[in-house]
XYZ file of C-alpha atoms in Angstrom:
765
model
C 94.853 90.270 123.534
C 91.207 90.331 123.682
C 91.127 94.382 125.012
C 93.056 96.680 123.408
C 92.363 100.998 123.161
C 93.809 104.523 122.097
C 92.850 107.701 122.991
C 92.357 110.358 120.170
C 95.595 112.784 121.291
C 98.411 111.967 122.460
C 99.422 115.331 124.509
C 96.771 116.504 127.150
C 96.270 119.520 129.225
C 95.049 119.712 132.534
C 91.385 121.207 132.045
C 91.148 118.987 128.511
C 89.125 116.408 127.731
C 90.878 112.838 126.873
C 88.708 110.070 124.562
C 89.098 106.110 124.588
C 88.272 104.117 122.820
C 88.164 100.643 123.914
C 87.774 97.210 122.034
C 86.760 94.494 124.446
C 85.753 91.210 123.976
C 84.014 90.755 127.846
C 81.048 91.828 128.353
C 82.689 93.822 130.982
C 86.112 95.574 131.879
C 87.801 98.061 134.402
C 89.543 101.214 133.519
C 91.628 103.215 136.008
C 93.820 106.005 135.372
C 97.732 105.175 136.809
C 101.004 107.217 136.531
C 103.432 105.586 134.996
C 106.829 105.476 136.140
C 108.695 102.784 135.192
C 107.634 99.631 132.969
C 110.769 97.762 132.641
C 109.559 94.343 134.462
C 113.502 92.807 134.399
C 113.893 91.509 137.844
C 117.433 92.762 137.977
C 115.620 95.906 138.188
C 113.623 98.232 140.393
C 110.466 96.541 138.979
C 107.165 98.092 137.224
C 106.322 100.991 139.093
C 102.192 102.191 138.671
C 100.216 105.177 141.133
C 96.921 105.008 140.898
C 94.999 108.387 140.364
C 91.677 108.907 141.922
C 89.546 109.539 138.434
C 85.979 109.747 138.479
C 86.592 107.163 135.419
C 87.567 104.118 137.116
C 84.626 102.313 137.061
C 83.638 99.426 135.520
C 81.914 99.857 131.722
C 80.233 97.482 129.213
C 82.166 95.489 126.424
C 82.156 95.527 123.171
C 83.753 94.877 120.109
C 85.615 96.658 117.728
C 86.907 95.971 114.235
C 89.480 98.115 112.155
C 88.748 98.238 108.405
C 92.407 99.085 106.486
C 92.684 99.643 102.919
C 92.904 103.439 101.244
C 90.348 104.460 98.842
C 88.300 107.627 97.616
C 84.809 107.957 98.762
C 82.198 110.273 97.308
C 79.100 111.595 98.829
C 75.963 110.996 97.002
C 74.784 112.238 93.626
C 72.847 111.825 90.931
C 75.038 111.490 88.345
C 76.300 108.786 89.593
C 72.098 107.218 90.450
C 71.133 108.133 86.971
C 74.045 107.027 84.355
C 71.979 104.519 81.585
C 75.441 104.745 78.842
C 78.466 105.801 81.023
C 82.578 105.250 80.483
C 85.022 104.596 82.910
C 89.045 105.618 82.203
C 92.116 106.548 83.907
C 95.932 105.715 83.775
C 96.642 102.362 86.236
C 99.747 101.062 87.685
C 98.915 97.867 89.559
C 101.277 96.516 91.685
C 99.679 93.425 92.954
C 96.938 92.587 89.970
C 97.922 88.408 91.336
C 96.666 89.027 94.510
C 92.643 89.057 92.818
C 89.710 91.268 92.585
C 90.091 94.905 93.504
C 88.548 97.870 92.591
C 89.040 100.529 90.626
C 85.972 102.927 89.482
C 83.499 101.309 91.441
C 79.516 101.564 91.971
C 78.956 98.319 92.901
C 77.146 96.906 95.882
C 78.431 93.158 96.889
C 74.804 92.114 98.594
C 72.919 92.874 95.518
C 75.404 92.323 93.023
C 74.266 96.242 91.205
C 75.984 98.984 89.419
C 78.911 98.949 87.471
C 82.431 99.424 88.169
C 85.983 98.830 86.590
C 87.819 95.752 88.628
C 91.159 93.880 88.371
C 89.366 90.121 88.383
C 90.942 87.214 89.767
C 92.867 86.909 87.389
C 94.348 89.346 87.643
C 93.030 91.205 84.314
C 91.235 94.714 83.267
C 87.569 93.920 84.024
C 84.413 95.530 83.651
C 81.042 94.526 85.586
C 78.068 95.889 84.952
C 74.268 94.193 87.356
C 70.958 95.033 86.842
C 68.051 95.415 89.882
C 67.327 91.360 89.309
C 71.189 91.480 90.373
C 72.133 89.784 87.248
C 75.758 90.650 86.310
C 77.686 90.558 83.123
C 81.439 90.651 83.506
C 83.579 91.523 80.455
C 87.611 91.239 80.526
C 90.786 91.992 78.427
C 91.941 88.265 78.921
C 95.201 89.620 79.667
C 96.960 89.392 83.043
C 97.532 93.313 83.656
C 102.466 92.963 84.606
C 103.264 95.321 88.537
C 104.892 97.820 87.282
C 103.647 99.158 84.362
C 101.622 101.963 83.821
C 98.243 101.115 81.363
C 95.581 103.821 79.787
C 92.466 101.362 80.909
C 89.108 102.282 80.066
C 85.354 100.478 79.781
C 82.291 101.606 78.958
C 78.742 100.733 78.143
C 76.193 101.581 75.877
C 72.500 101.470 76.225
C 71.174 101.699 72.836
C 73.345 99.042 71.590
C 73.720 96.946 74.589
C 77.039 96.695 73.408
C 79.954 96.734 77.038
C 83.536 97.510 76.139
C 86.759 96.889 77.526
C 90.286 98.073 76.900
C 94.235 98.451 78.480
C 96.866 99.887 76.838
C 100.519 100.364 77.885
C 102.130 103.329 78.562
C 105.767 103.077 78.370
C 108.401 105.847 78.159
C 112.809 105.211 79.797
C 111.389 106.989 83.215
C 107.495 106.054 84.247
C 107.886 102.119 85.361
C 109.664 99.210 85.357
C 110.226 99.114 81.496
C 111.855 101.446 79.306
C 111.504 99.451 76.389
C 107.871 98.274 74.886
C 109.047 94.739 75.438
C 106.023 92.358 73.446
C 103.695 95.428 74.680
C 101.465 94.430 71.688
C 100.475 91.458 73.901
C 99.071 94.095 76.462
C 97.572 96.105 74.481
C 93.867 94.445 74.048
C 90.418 95.024 73.442
C 87.781 93.384 74.588
C 83.530 93.954 73.499
C 80.153 91.780 73.383
C 76.818 92.713 73.909
C 74.746 92.150 76.798
C 71.027 91.778 77.708
C 71.218 93.950 81.064
C 71.682 96.848 82.162
C 72.833 98.204 84.758
C 71.161 99.566 87.937
C 73.324 102.208 88.837
C 70.410 103.753 91.751
C 71.854 101.109 93.858
C 73.078 103.259 97.832
C 76.137 101.405 96.927
C 78.487 105.001 96.990
C 81.040 105.668 94.375
C 84.589 104.929 94.897
C 88.298 104.639 93.498
C 90.212 101.653 94.694
C 87.617 99.734 96.494
C 84.748 98.317 97.079
C 81.812 99.160 100.553
C 80.565 96.065 101.983
C 77.672 96.673 103.979
C 77.865 95.466 108.125
C 74.687 94.143 109.651
C 74.960 97.215 112.488
C 74.882 99.433 109.903
C 78.673 100.720 109.611
C 80.582 99.364 106.426
C 83.778 97.174 105.524
C 85.866 97.719 102.925
C 86.704 94.934 99.904
C 88.441 94.154 97.041
C 90.751 97.142 97.988
C 93.464 97.837 95.336
C 96.729 98.269 95.473
C 99.234 100.322 93.249
C 98.724 104.135 91.340
C 96.002 105.689 90.253
C 96.284 108.923 87.706
C 93.622 111.242 86.070
C 90.304 109.055 86.394
C 87.244 110.618 84.873
C 83.783 109.199 84.521
C 81.088 109.795 81.651
C 77.577 109.226 80.993
C 77.710 108.103 77.628
C 79.838 105.321 75.842
C 82.883 106.675 75.123
C 85.729 105.324 71.662
C 89.075 104.778 72.918
C 89.816 108.123 71.066
C 87.354 110.035 72.681
C 88.773 108.590 76.237
C 91.929 109.624 75.294
C 91.599 113.082 74.617
C 89.930 113.441 77.945
C 93.458 112.319 79.691
C 94.661 116.056 80.007
C 91.423 117.868 78.452
C 88.484 116.534 79.753
C 85.275 118.609 78.312
C 82.120 118.041 76.952
C 78.246 117.944 77.882
C 78.653 113.583 78.274
C 81.302 114.739 81.881
C 79.820 113.601 84.870
C 83.875 113.619 86.875
C 87.675 114.607 85.778
C 89.760 114.327 88.971
C 92.725 116.084 89.096
C 95.172 114.162 91.586
C 97.718 117.121 91.351
C 94.913 119.774 92.494
C 95.997 121.223 95.844
C 99.710 120.980 95.606
C 101.311 124.032 96.953
C 104.746 125.020 97.109
C 104.932 123.885 100.432
C 103.235 120.826 99.624
C 99.882 119.692 99.397
C 97.158 121.967 101.083
C 94.586 119.531 102.266
C 96.229 116.285 101.815
C 92.669 114.254 102.219
C 90.692 116.475 99.572
C 90.077 115.055 96.423
C 89.693 117.763 93.445
C 87.224 117.064 91.299
C 87.964 119.678 88.236
C 85.012 119.315 85.972
C 81.745 121.446 86.095
C 80.162 119.026 88.496
C 82.663 119.843 91.074
C 82.177 116.207 92.381
C 85.073 116.558 95.514
C 86.246 113.238 97.224
C 87.793 112.859 100.571
C 91.439 109.992 100.433
C 90.280 107.582 103.418
C 93.325 105.971 105.308
C 95.899 108.333 104.021
C 96.957 106.543 100.445
C 100.051 108.401 99.401
C 100.533 111.079 97.216
C 103.322 113.347 95.759
C 104.227 110.028 93.844
C 104.953 110.254 90.391
C 102.219 110.040 87.789
C 102.172 107.832 83.914
C 104.110 110.858 82.474
C 106.973 111.361 85.006
C 110.449 112.622 82.838
C 112.657 111.597 86.183
C 113.184 115.498 85.469
C 112.346 116.725 88.031
C 112.475 114.956 91.666
C 109.759 117.860 93.953
C 106.661 116.961 93.493
C 105.985 120.721 93.756
C 107.668 121.995 90.672
C 106.599 120.087 88.656
C 103.010 119.072 89.917
C 101.800 117.935 86.206
C 103.957 115.419 86.574
C 102.562 114.091 89.857
C 98.666 113.232 89.290
C 99.026 110.167 90.906
C 98.061 108.159 94.236
C 99.344 105.337 95.754
C 96.841 103.276 97.611
C 97.407 99.752 99.604
C 94.918 97.438 100.854
C 96.885 97.720 104.263
C 96.780 101.650 104.304
C 95.286 102.459 108.315
C 95.993 105.813 109.976
C 92.612 106.260 111.484
C 90.537 102.858 113.339
C 86.927 105.504 113.791
C 86.268 103.635 117.123
C 83.167 104.718 118.641
C 84.134 106.059 122.004
C 83.685 104.281 125.587
C 85.075 106.730 127.855
C 86.207 110.378 128.153
C 87.899 112.227 130.962
C 88.069 115.810 131.882
C 91.971 116.060 133.147
C 92.014 117.546 136.738
C 93.776 120.884 137.213
C 95.644 119.944 140.022
C 96.969 117.060 137.407
C 101.461 116.520 138.221
C 101.969 116.513 134.669
C 103.646 112.901 133.688
C 103.094 110.141 131.795
C 99.794 108.384 132.157
C 97.398 105.681 130.928
C 93.930 104.374 131.249
C 94.664 100.298 132.178
C 91.209 98.601 130.854
C 91.241 94.785 132.285
C 89.539 92.145 132.447
C 90.841 89.059 134.474
C 94.397 88.660 133.390
C 93.667 90.135 130.135
C 94.645 93.868 130.368
C 95.523 97.092 128.536
C 97.543 100.138 128.968
C 96.218 102.786 126.716
C 99.435 105.868 127.399
C 98.664 109.299 127.181
C 101.222 112.305 128.345
C 99.941 114.956 130.922
C 101.843 118.453 129.727
C 101.579 121.286 132.056
C 98.917 124.283 130.881
C 99.760 126.286 127.941
C 102.447 128.850 129.427
C 101.778 127.655 133.072
C 105.201 125.380 133.346
C 105.374 123.467 136.778
C 109.460 122.961 136.810
C 112.354 124.228 135.759
C 113.072 121.191 133.636
C 111.309 119.724 130.780
C 111.455 116.339 129.337
C 111.033 115.791 125.880
C 109.038 112.681 124.955
C 109.477 111.509 121.331
C 106.250 110.697 120.517
C 107.358 111.056 116.453
C 109.446 108.124 117.390
C 106.984 106.352 118.954
C 105.336 106.454 116.085
C 107.664 105.707 113.835
C 108.188 102.204 115.284
C 104.523 101.701 116.325
C 103.562 97.930 115.816
C 106.783 97.309 113.745
C 107.036 93.566 112.317
C 110.215 93.130 112.929
C 110.680 89.527 113.566
C 108.918 88.919 110.089
C 112.264 90.217 109.023
C 114.412 87.435 107.157
C 117.713 89.204 108.061
C 117.162 89.766 112.177
C 118.888 87.245 113.768
C 121.439 88.552 111.690
C 121.228 91.789 112.795
C 120.358 90.947 116.287
C 123.472 88.563 116.848
C 120.487 86.688 118.595
C 117.107 85.180 117.579
C 114.591 88.218 118.065
C 112.464 88.358 121.185
C 109.038 87.931 120.747
C 106.487 89.189 123.044
C 102.986 88.298 122.434
C 101.867 91.573 121.172
C 104.083 90.723 118.002
C 102.760 87.376 117.898
C 98.934 89.054 118.358
C 100.224 91.906 115.425
C 101.471 88.754 112.397
C 98.150 87.687 112.611
C 96.202 91.189 113.135
C 97.445 93.624 109.661
C 94.515 95.761 110.880
C 96.383 97.533 113.614
C 98.743 99.380 110.922
C 102.042 99.447 110.102
C 105.379 101.081 111.179
C 107.420 103.307 109.170
C 110.149 100.084 108.906
C 107.876 98.210 107.453
C 106.238 97.105 103.774
C 102.883 97.587 102.082
C 101.617 94.440 100.499
C 102.990 95.793 97.413
C 106.592 95.805 98.621
C 106.487 99.991 99.153
C 107.469 101.440 102.463
C 105.218 102.451 104.777
C 105.346 106.221 104.929
C 102.545 107.652 107.140
C 101.885 106.327 110.913
C 98.814 107.841 113.090
C 97.849 107.739 117.050
C 94.384 106.868 115.990
C 94.668 103.279 116.736
C 95.950 100.697 119.315
C 99.649 101.058 119.791
C 100.737 97.694 121.181
C 104.146 98.380 121.771
C 104.093 101.892 123.389
C 102.908 99.939 126.739
C 104.544 99.348 130.055
C 105.929 95.728 130.160
C 106.865 95.380 126.825
C 110.296 93.961 125.893
C 111.080 96.076 122.479
C 112.266 92.224 119.773
C 115.051 95.006 118.223
C 116.637 95.394 121.870
C 118.257 92.661 124.441
C 115.920 94.315 126.861
C 113.883 98.052 126.275
C 113.490 100.213 123.450
C 111.427 103.519 122.722
C 108.982 103.914 125.159
C 109.710 101.850 128.368
C 113.307 102.842 127.862
C 112.371 106.265 128.461
C 110.221 105.402 131.854
C 113.779 104.841 132.704
C 114.634 108.223 132.975
C 111.444 109.258 134.034
C 112.102 106.677 136.843
C 115.358 107.573 137.876
C 114.438 111.836 138.017
C 111.232 110.582 140.454
C 113.431 108.538 142.490
C 116.101 111.473 142.212
C 113.414 113.751 143.626
C 113.634 116.606 140.205
C 110.999 118.191 139.696
C 109.882 117.420 135.795
C 107.365 119.148 133.740
C 106.612 116.175 130.157
C 106.408 117.292 126.775
C 105.724 116.200 123.490
C 107.746 116.811 120.703
C 105.009 116.961 119.026
C 103.976 119.768 121.328
C 107.626 121.179 120.288
C 106.907 120.842 116.874
C 103.194 122.961 117.030
C 104.424 125.493 119.827
C 108.457 125.827 118.777
C 111.178 127.569 121.654
C 107.899 129.255 122.899
C 107.321 125.901 124.297
C 111.313 125.413 125.715
C 112.258 128.525 126.016
C 109.892 128.508 129.758
C 112.584 126.074 131.203
C 116.040 126.619 132.122
C 116.848 122.768 131.114
C 114.951 120.375 128.699
C 116.135 117.112 128.485
C 115.480 114.098 125.536
C 114.371 110.835 125.903
C 116.720 107.977 124.568
C 115.807 107.600 120.858
C 114.768 111.583 119.653
C 115.106 109.553 116.545
C 112.309 111.397 114.219
C 112.499 115.333 114.307
C 110.431 117.929 112.137
C 112.198 120.953 111.277
C 110.037 123.029 113.303
C 111.405 120.899 116.478
C 115.020 121.298 115.393
C 114.644 125.083 115.186
C 112.948 124.814 118.863
C 115.897 123.332 120.219
C 119.239 125.135 118.555
C 116.927 128.796 119.466
C 116.434 127.744 122.753
C 120.524 126.746 123.151
C 120.932 129.969 121.741
C 118.756 131.487 124.736
C 120.959 130.105 127.233
C 118.630 126.871 127.508
C 120.835 123.602 128.898
C 120.358 120.878 126.711
C 120.845 116.955 127.810
C 120.870 114.509 125.035
C 120.204 111.158 127.008
C 120.733 108.783 124.062
C 121.885 108.381 120.539
C 120.706 108.250 116.957
C 118.740 111.255 117.551
C 118.161 113.892 114.968
C 118.390 111.914 112.318
C 115.009 111.640 110.021
C 113.188 114.169 108.238
C 109.466 114.233 109.404
C 106.368 116.365 109.756
C 103.303 116.079 111.408
C 99.584 117.021 109.283
C 98.411 120.491 111.173
C 94.611 119.700 110.388
C 95.277 116.043 112.077
C 98.258 116.304 114.437
C 97.259 112.183 114.935
C 99.007 112.007 111.567
C 103.135 111.589 111.208
C 104.977 111.568 107.398
C 108.673 110.307 106.443
C 110.354 109.652 103.246
C 113.279 107.051 103.276
C 116.446 107.076 101.595
C 120.612 107.520 101.767
C 120.612 106.008 105.667
C 119.705 102.839 107.785
C 116.517 102.169 106.774
C 113.796 99.655 106.534
C 113.325 100.762 102.565
C 113.954 103.488 100.044
C 111.322 105.802 98.485
C 111.396 105.568 95.007
C 112.302 107.701 92.094
C 111.029 111.270 92.321
C 109.695 110.519 95.705
C 111.580 111.308 98.400
C 109.444 114.799 99.168
C 107.560 114.979 101.681
C 103.913 115.513 100.462
C 102.259 117.400 103.407
C 105.263 119.985 103.512
C 106.700 119.641 99.928
C 110.614 119.445 101.674
C 113.313 117.109 101.115
C 112.852 113.674 103.472
C 115.150 111.311 104.185
C 117.758 112.522 106.938
C 119.170 115.794 108.112
C 122.252 114.861 107.844
C 121.768 115.126 103.741
C 119.447 118.601 104.273
C 122.998 120.471 106.173
C 121.676 119.623 109.407
C 123.493 117.291 110.883
C 122.915 115.680 114.623
C 126.341 117.372 115.993
C 124.904 120.995 114.794
C 122.370 120.504 117.701
C 123.688 117.689 120.587
C 127.772 118.084 119.566
C 127.567 114.167 118.721
C 125.986 111.922 115.606
C 124.752 108.366 114.800
C 128.035 106.705 114.111
C 127.113 102.454 114.432
C 124.541 99.749 115.750
C 124.825 96.921 116.991
C 121.455 94.899 118.722
C 123.477 92.743 121.228
C 125.956 93.225 124.736
C 126.304 97.377 125.253
C 129.421 98.461 126.723
C 131.090 100.679 128.833
C 133.228 104.054 128.617
C 136.766 105.514 129.534
C 136.932 109.067 130.307
C 139.269 110.774 128.353
C 142.865 112.902 129.346
C 140.275 116.243 128.593
C 137.790 115.319 131.112
C 140.588 115.346 133.858
C 140.400 119.425 132.986
C 139.930 121.462 136.472
C 136.208 123.157 134.785
C 135.372 119.756 134.376
C 135.724 118.656 137.996
C 132.015 119.669 138.589
C 130.744 117.041 136.396
C 132.989 114.010 137.641
C 132.488 115.361 141.560
C 132.332 111.318 143.261
C 133.663 109.728 140.226
C 137.320 108.605 139.861
C 139.238 109.164 136.543
C 140.110 105.331 136.043
C 136.160 103.794 136.889
C 135.042 101.782 134.022
C 131.539 104.245 133.759
C 128.409 102.225 133.006
C 129.829 98.591 132.547
C 126.192 97.807 134.028
C 123.000 98.029 133.179
C 118.967 96.674 131.763
C 119.849 97.315 128.444
C 122.592 94.734 127.237
C 124.579 94.986 130.686
C 126.305 98.454 129.774
C 125.498 101.914 129.222
C 127.228 101.951 125.687
C 125.046 100.252 123.836
C 122.358 99.467 120.702
C 123.056 102.970 118.873
C 126.358 105.521 119.271
C 127.305 108.750 118.297
C 130.365 110.018 117.906
C 132.205 113.735 117.496
C 132.748 115.182 114.623
C 134.279 118.467 113.847
C 133.750 117.967 109.930
C 130.576 117.888 110.719
C 129.067 120.455 113.236
C 130.450 119.461 116.743
C 131.818 122.713 118.164
C 135.398 123.082 118.193
C 135.376 123.664 122.079
C 133.398 120.448 123.170
C 135.271 118.158 124.980
C 134.667 114.055 124.541
C 134.110 113.619 128.523
C 134.411 109.946 127.837
C 134.455 107.040 124.811
C 133.401 103.332 124.636
C 135.185 100.458 123.694
C 135.070 96.674 123.665
C 132.171 96.907 121.296
C 131.679 93.732 119.632
C 131.829 92.587 116.034
C 127.480 92.954 115.132
C 128.398 96.449 115.923
C 128.638 98.353 112.334
C 128.947 101.807 111.199
C 125.824 102.658 109.788
C 125.454 102.835 105.861
C 125.328 107.033 105.420
C 128.949 106.663 107.135
C 130.168 104.449 104.525
C 131.806 104.751 101.333
C 133.047 101.286 100.064
C 131.621 98.179 102.463
C 135.146 96.627 103.213
C 136.468 93.966 106.116
C 137.523 95.205 109.098
C 134.329 98.011 109.881
C 132.959 96.475 112.905
C 133.539 96.775 116.427
C 135.786 94.818 116.972
C 138.815 96.557 114.364
C 137.379 99.741 113.680
C 137.796 103.120 116.074
C 135.118 104.332 114.727
C 132.814 102.147 116.496
C 132.164 103.690 119.532
C 129.614 106.168 121.816
C 131.341 109.675 122.201
C 129.616 111.348 125.824
C 130.582 115.009 125.010
C 129.999 118.856 127.153
C 130.261 122.466 125.916
C 128.868 125.542 126.579
C 126.490 127.432 124.402
C 125.554 131.411 124.110
C 124.014 132.818 126.864
C 124.951 131.035 129.866
C 124.021 127.420 128.294
C 125.647 123.679 127.730
C 125.056 120.951 125.855
C 125.669 117.436 127.463
C 125.370 114.386 125.159
C 125.675 110.671 126.399
C 125.313 109.595 122.660
C 123.667 105.673 123.825
C 120.556 104.856 123.597
C 121.708 102.195 126.817
C 122.469 105.176 129.059
C 119.606 105.281 130.559
C 119.144 101.223 131.261
C 121.980 102.072 133.808
C 121.028 105.071 136.022
C 118.715 102.721 138.066
C 122.354 100.039 138.417
C 122.595 99.312 142.348
C 119.348 101.222 144.005
C 120.714 104.365 141.671
C 124.194 104.814 143.467
C 126.480 104.351 140.383
C 128.668 106.172 138.520
C 126.278 106.646 135.452
C 123.965 107.984 137.758
C 125.905 110.086 139.791
C 127.243 111.679 136.743
C 124.057 112.472 134.989
C 123.190 114.173 138.501
C 125.684 116.384 139.247
C 125.118 117.125 135.307
C 121.288 118.075 135.890
C 121.603 119.679 139.665
C 124.522 122.155 137.697
C 122.593 122.438 135.114
C 119.379 123.919 137.133
C 121.687 126.629 138.885
C 121.283 129.733 137.615
C 125.081 130.831 137.911
C 127.150 130.351 135.055
C 128.475 126.785 134.969
C 132.699 126.511 135.484
C 134.565 127.083 132.435
C 131.806 129.616 130.707
C 134.049 132.815 130.806
C 137.251 131.155 129.378
C 135.580 128.611 126.291
C 133.287 131.930 125.544
C 137.063 133.999 124.888
C 137.963 130.683 123.215
C 134.993 130.882 120.921
C 134.958 134.226 120.101
C 138.805 133.975 119.434
């Protein structure tokens, strides 16, 4: 793992440039562009398939080390008011989440190399501290000597008075019934402390160190910098003055900062609109000096402030109660590596899945990207929608670190080289299933970093075989082997371009697990179906979590979790997406259950062996004969496959008219024989009771569904993540492959599908 990389975008069109950023421990490495067809190295399958592409970037490059510096903070351009202070005051409302982890910067203009400047810190004993350092590097520090409590709001401040030489600091617990861990002031008087003394030095403010919120920057020998003393927790209403204010004067500035001594007063709720934050990275100074800043690595916004009352759960309705930002020492949304090479995608390159194969000896990485057709110029009648939002959700996940993983999987997790590497390299960023170091959930994911589990050959520890990217290559391989022409588009493309993109095609096909979907994506799929588009849902647990992308930075995705099967839950009052203001969590709880989109919805999971389907009596109807051409009525469908040994497995969806399955939809087949590891998902339960596992519960199954939609359209749903892993069995000659081929061939025809007229009459009646 001494060579890794990423691109500046996941989706690219012919004629556009794509940039590649590479970290290499080797003096030189080679790069070749390859087309990815099959990424499963399982010897029972067709094996890994790649085709080399003739490209002008296929050559040797000089290697170089590129580092990632994680941690979120706010930076400001150099401003003379920060550099010319003699006396000063620093104040804020803070909510520390890991005060015990050592030195953390709150408001700092500090040079760690020269020991100069000033700053408000949490010290190595977990106490609030104020530091000043003079031009010679002499340092004075004053502490409250009272460790801060995690999960409690504090009003904190520190000051230095040049005239008297007095340095002072204080902290005061701010406890309400709803704003933190406590609702009653248990021994709060012990937390309300202050300290002051005289010193013989004064801070050297003009020290070339930037003023920062939530960290300190350490300059590197190569001229770049590293973020250190990273803060975990919330900060609300920070203020800076060029005078030594009293605690009472600082208190008046919490909500009404004013006067000639005011340098900056940042309002983290500024920028909130009815549709979320207008510019998620911009930090507004409401003082006359307008010293605005930029948030780096996307700390979490739309979080409750010190004055949150819980009467309003949506930040857009009470922005004054959401004036906080939650910083994490392991936030990372942009590796910020330099570009190593750039490729202009040829006009005649076929749409598909590609990678830059960068390697030195046996050490290699495949930097994956997707080539779509030129906008408005489809090259096929079929579009394969690559679920990049789901790839981002699982990007670099650490499931092997979950204590209950072995029980959940029904086996010991399979650990790959990539997993071991990520366990030692937190700087590669987290997935939206992971927790930050302070225990809060990860709500942002970005493609601007190496994603080590979005590579061919990777075998995911969540699955007995493959999951997400390589599972979707099972489908890419089948389409290729069967000779179907198809364009690749991403769900991110769909988010920004909507139904106009899909309506260029006769058929749209999903991947095996399109779990994370935005509102515009759902709209596009439903509008496509309403216009007569034919839709093939080739997986399970699709259209589940609410997500969105940043319009200013399409590489960034946001999710907030609650209610469903999840790795974490949003804190009270923090379920709404900061980028849009809309309620997060699952679409079912927003009135848009998956059954409305594809006829089936998430019911059960079991990351163990997969099973098979049995055809239903209804599947024998004459108008459905075309689906089962060449398949006997009593055949087990998919009692084979590369994912758990069967076509029905991992996660399963079912038909449910109460949640929106059209009444004229037909269950073609249902799975059976699932083990006790398969259990209903959390949102389907009212009470946990015995007898709910796959061995006893008839609702633990996958329902393969077909139904007609308006204007000659139709929907076919497999309801299982494992389904595509069965397509290549027996050299692609099997009943799952045959059934899928029957559906796709008929979906591509311009003529009405059998039974359409009959079902339209039933719908009208």
